[in-house]
mmCIF file of C-alpha atoms in Angstrom:
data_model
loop_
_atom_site.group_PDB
_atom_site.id
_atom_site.type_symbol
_atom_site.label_atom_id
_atom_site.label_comp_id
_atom_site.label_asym_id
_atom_site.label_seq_id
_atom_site.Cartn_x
_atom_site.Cartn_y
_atom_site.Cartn_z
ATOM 1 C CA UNK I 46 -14.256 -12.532 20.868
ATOM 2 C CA UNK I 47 -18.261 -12.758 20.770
ATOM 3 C CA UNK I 48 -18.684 -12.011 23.839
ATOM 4 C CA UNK I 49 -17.462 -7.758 22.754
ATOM 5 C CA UNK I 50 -18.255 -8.311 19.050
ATOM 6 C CA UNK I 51 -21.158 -9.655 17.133
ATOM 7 C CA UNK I 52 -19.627 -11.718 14.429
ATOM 8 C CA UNK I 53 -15.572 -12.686 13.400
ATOM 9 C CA UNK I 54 -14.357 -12.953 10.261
ATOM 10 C CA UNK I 55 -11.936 -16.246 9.813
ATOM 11 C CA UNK I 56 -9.171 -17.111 7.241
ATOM 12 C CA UNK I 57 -8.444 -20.473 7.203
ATOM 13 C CA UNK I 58 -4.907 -21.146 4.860
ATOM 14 C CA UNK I 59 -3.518 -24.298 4.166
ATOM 15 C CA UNK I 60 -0.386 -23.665 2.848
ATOM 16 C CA UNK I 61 -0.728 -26.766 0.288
ATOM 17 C CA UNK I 62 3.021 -28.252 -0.523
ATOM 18 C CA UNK I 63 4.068 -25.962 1.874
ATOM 19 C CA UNK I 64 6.843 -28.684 2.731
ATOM 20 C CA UNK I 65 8.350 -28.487 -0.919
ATOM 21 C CA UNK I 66 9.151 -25.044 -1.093
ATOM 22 C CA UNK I 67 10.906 -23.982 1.706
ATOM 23 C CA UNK I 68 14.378 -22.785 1.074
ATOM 24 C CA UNK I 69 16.893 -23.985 3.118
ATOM 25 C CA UNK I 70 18.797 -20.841 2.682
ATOM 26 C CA UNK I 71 16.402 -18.639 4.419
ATOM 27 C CA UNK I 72 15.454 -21.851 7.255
ATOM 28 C CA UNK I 73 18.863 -22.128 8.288
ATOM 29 C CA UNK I 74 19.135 -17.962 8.514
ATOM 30 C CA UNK I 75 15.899 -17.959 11.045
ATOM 31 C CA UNK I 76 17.523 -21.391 12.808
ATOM 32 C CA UNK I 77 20.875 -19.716 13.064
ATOM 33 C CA UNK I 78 19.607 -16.676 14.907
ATOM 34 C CA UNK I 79 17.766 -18.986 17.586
ATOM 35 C CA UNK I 80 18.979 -19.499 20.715
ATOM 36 C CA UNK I 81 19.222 -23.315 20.011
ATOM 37 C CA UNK I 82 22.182 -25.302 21.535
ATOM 38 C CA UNK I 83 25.071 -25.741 18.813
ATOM 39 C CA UNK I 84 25.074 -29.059 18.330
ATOM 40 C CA UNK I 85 21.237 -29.292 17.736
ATOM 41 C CA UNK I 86 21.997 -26.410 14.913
ATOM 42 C CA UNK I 87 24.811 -28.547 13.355
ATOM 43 C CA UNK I 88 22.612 -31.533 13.637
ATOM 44 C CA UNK I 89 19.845 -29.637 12.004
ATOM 45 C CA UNK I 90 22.229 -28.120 9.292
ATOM 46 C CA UNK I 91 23.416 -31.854 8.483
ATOM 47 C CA UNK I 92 20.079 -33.003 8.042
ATOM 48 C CA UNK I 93 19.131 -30.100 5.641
ATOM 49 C CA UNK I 94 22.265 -30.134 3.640
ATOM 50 C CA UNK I 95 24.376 -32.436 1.750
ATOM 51 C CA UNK I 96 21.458 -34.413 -0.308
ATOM 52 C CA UNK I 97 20.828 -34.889 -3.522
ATOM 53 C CA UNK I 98 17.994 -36.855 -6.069
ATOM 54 C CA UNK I 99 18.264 -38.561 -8.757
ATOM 55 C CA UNK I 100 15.420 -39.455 -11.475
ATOM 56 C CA UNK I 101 15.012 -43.534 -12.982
ATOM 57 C CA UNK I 102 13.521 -42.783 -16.608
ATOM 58 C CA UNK I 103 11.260 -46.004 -17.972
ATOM 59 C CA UNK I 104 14.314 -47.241 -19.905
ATOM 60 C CA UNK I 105 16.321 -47.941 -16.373
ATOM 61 C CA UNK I 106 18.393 -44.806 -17.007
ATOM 62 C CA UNK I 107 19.745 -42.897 -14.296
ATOM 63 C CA UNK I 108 19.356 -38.504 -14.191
ATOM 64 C CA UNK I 109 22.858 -37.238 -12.619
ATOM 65 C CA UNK I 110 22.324 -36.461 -9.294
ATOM 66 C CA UNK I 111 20.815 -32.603 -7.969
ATOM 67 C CA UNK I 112 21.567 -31.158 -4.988
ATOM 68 C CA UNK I 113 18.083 -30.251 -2.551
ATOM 69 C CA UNK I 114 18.166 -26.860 -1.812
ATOM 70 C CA UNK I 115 14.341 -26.729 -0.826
ATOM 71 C CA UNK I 116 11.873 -28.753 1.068
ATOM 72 C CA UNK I 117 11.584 -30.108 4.390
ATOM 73 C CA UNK I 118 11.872 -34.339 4.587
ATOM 74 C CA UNK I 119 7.562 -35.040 4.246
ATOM 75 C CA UNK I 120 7.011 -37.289 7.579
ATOM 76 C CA UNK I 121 10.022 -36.329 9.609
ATOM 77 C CA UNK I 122 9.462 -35.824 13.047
ATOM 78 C CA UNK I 123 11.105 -32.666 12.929
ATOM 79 C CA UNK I 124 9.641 -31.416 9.725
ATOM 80 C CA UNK I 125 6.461 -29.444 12.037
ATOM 81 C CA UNK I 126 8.421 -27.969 13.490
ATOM 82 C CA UNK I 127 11.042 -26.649 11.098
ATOM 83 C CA UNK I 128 7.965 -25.239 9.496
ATOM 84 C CA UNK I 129 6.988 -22.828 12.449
ATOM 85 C CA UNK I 130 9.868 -21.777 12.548
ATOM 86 C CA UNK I 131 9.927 -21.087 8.887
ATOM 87 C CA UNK I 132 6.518 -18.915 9.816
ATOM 88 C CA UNK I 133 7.795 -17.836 12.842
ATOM 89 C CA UNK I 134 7.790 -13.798 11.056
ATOM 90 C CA UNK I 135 4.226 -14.197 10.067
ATOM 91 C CA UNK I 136 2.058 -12.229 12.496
ATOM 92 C CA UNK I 137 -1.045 -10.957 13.206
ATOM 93 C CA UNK I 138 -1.218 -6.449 11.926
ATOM 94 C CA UNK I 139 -3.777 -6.239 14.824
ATOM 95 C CA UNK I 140 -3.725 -6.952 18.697
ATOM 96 C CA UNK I 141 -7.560 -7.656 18.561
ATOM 97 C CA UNK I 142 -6.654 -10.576 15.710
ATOM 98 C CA UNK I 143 -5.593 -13.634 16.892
ATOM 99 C CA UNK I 144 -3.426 -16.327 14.577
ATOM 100 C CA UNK I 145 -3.466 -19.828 15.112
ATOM 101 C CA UNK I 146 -0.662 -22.148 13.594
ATOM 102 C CA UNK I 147 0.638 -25.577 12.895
ATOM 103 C CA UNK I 148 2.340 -27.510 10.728
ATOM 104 C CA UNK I 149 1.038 -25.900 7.088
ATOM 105 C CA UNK I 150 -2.116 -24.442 8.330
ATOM 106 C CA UNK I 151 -2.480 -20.754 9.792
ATOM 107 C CA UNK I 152 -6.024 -19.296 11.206
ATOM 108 C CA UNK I 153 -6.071 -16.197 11.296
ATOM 109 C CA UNK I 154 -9.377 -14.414 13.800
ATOM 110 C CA UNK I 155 -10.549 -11.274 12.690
ATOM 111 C CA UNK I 156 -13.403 -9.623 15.178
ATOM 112 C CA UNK I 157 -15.448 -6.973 13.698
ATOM 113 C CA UNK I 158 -14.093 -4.387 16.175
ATOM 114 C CA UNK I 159 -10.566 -4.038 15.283
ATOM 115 C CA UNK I 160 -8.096 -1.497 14.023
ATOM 116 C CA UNK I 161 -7.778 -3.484 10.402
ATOM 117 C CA UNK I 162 -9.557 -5.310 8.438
ATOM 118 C CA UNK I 163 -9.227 -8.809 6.600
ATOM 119 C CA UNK I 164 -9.471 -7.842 2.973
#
């Protein structure tokens, strides 16, 4: 991009908690219209659904149990990916701009000859 323009603007977003707040409703629409094998959908429905929390108060007392409708098991080994996929829809406006992801973070590579600009 320097070599045709002579600076780039960058966004660098670190989508913080990112993990906690994705709704399972709206990952298992995107992972449903994949072409994914069915039993890696059911296994990946399983592993979404069907779990719940509970809270221990200092007095030893037990909450009644929630269902987890959001968030994406921190440390999984399939929780990077389940994220991109939540992302997938996020795009560059621009053919000039390039976007980088992974995991939580997204660069996005503005160059200052393009058809839109960053702001």
């Amino acid at each position: 991009m320097l070599e045709n323009n002579s600076y780039i603007r960058c966004l660098f977003i670190d989508f913080s908690k990112a993990f906690y707040v994705v709704r399972h409703s709206i990952l298992l629409s995107k992972i449903s219209s994949l072409d994914i094998p069915p039993t890696a959908l059911n296994w990946i429905i399983a592993f979404l659904t069907g779990r719940s929390q509970v809270c221990k108060t200092s007095d030893g007392r037990f909450s009644d149990p929630q269902p987890i409708t959001s968030s994406i098991v921190q440390g999984s080994g399939i929780g990077p990916t389940i994220w991109l996929i939540m992302e997938s829809d996020l795009h560059q406006l621009s053919d000039a701009n390039v976007i980088f992801k992974y995991a939580d973070d997204t660069n996005l590579l503005v160059p200052e000859n393009t058809d839109c600009t960053l702001y």
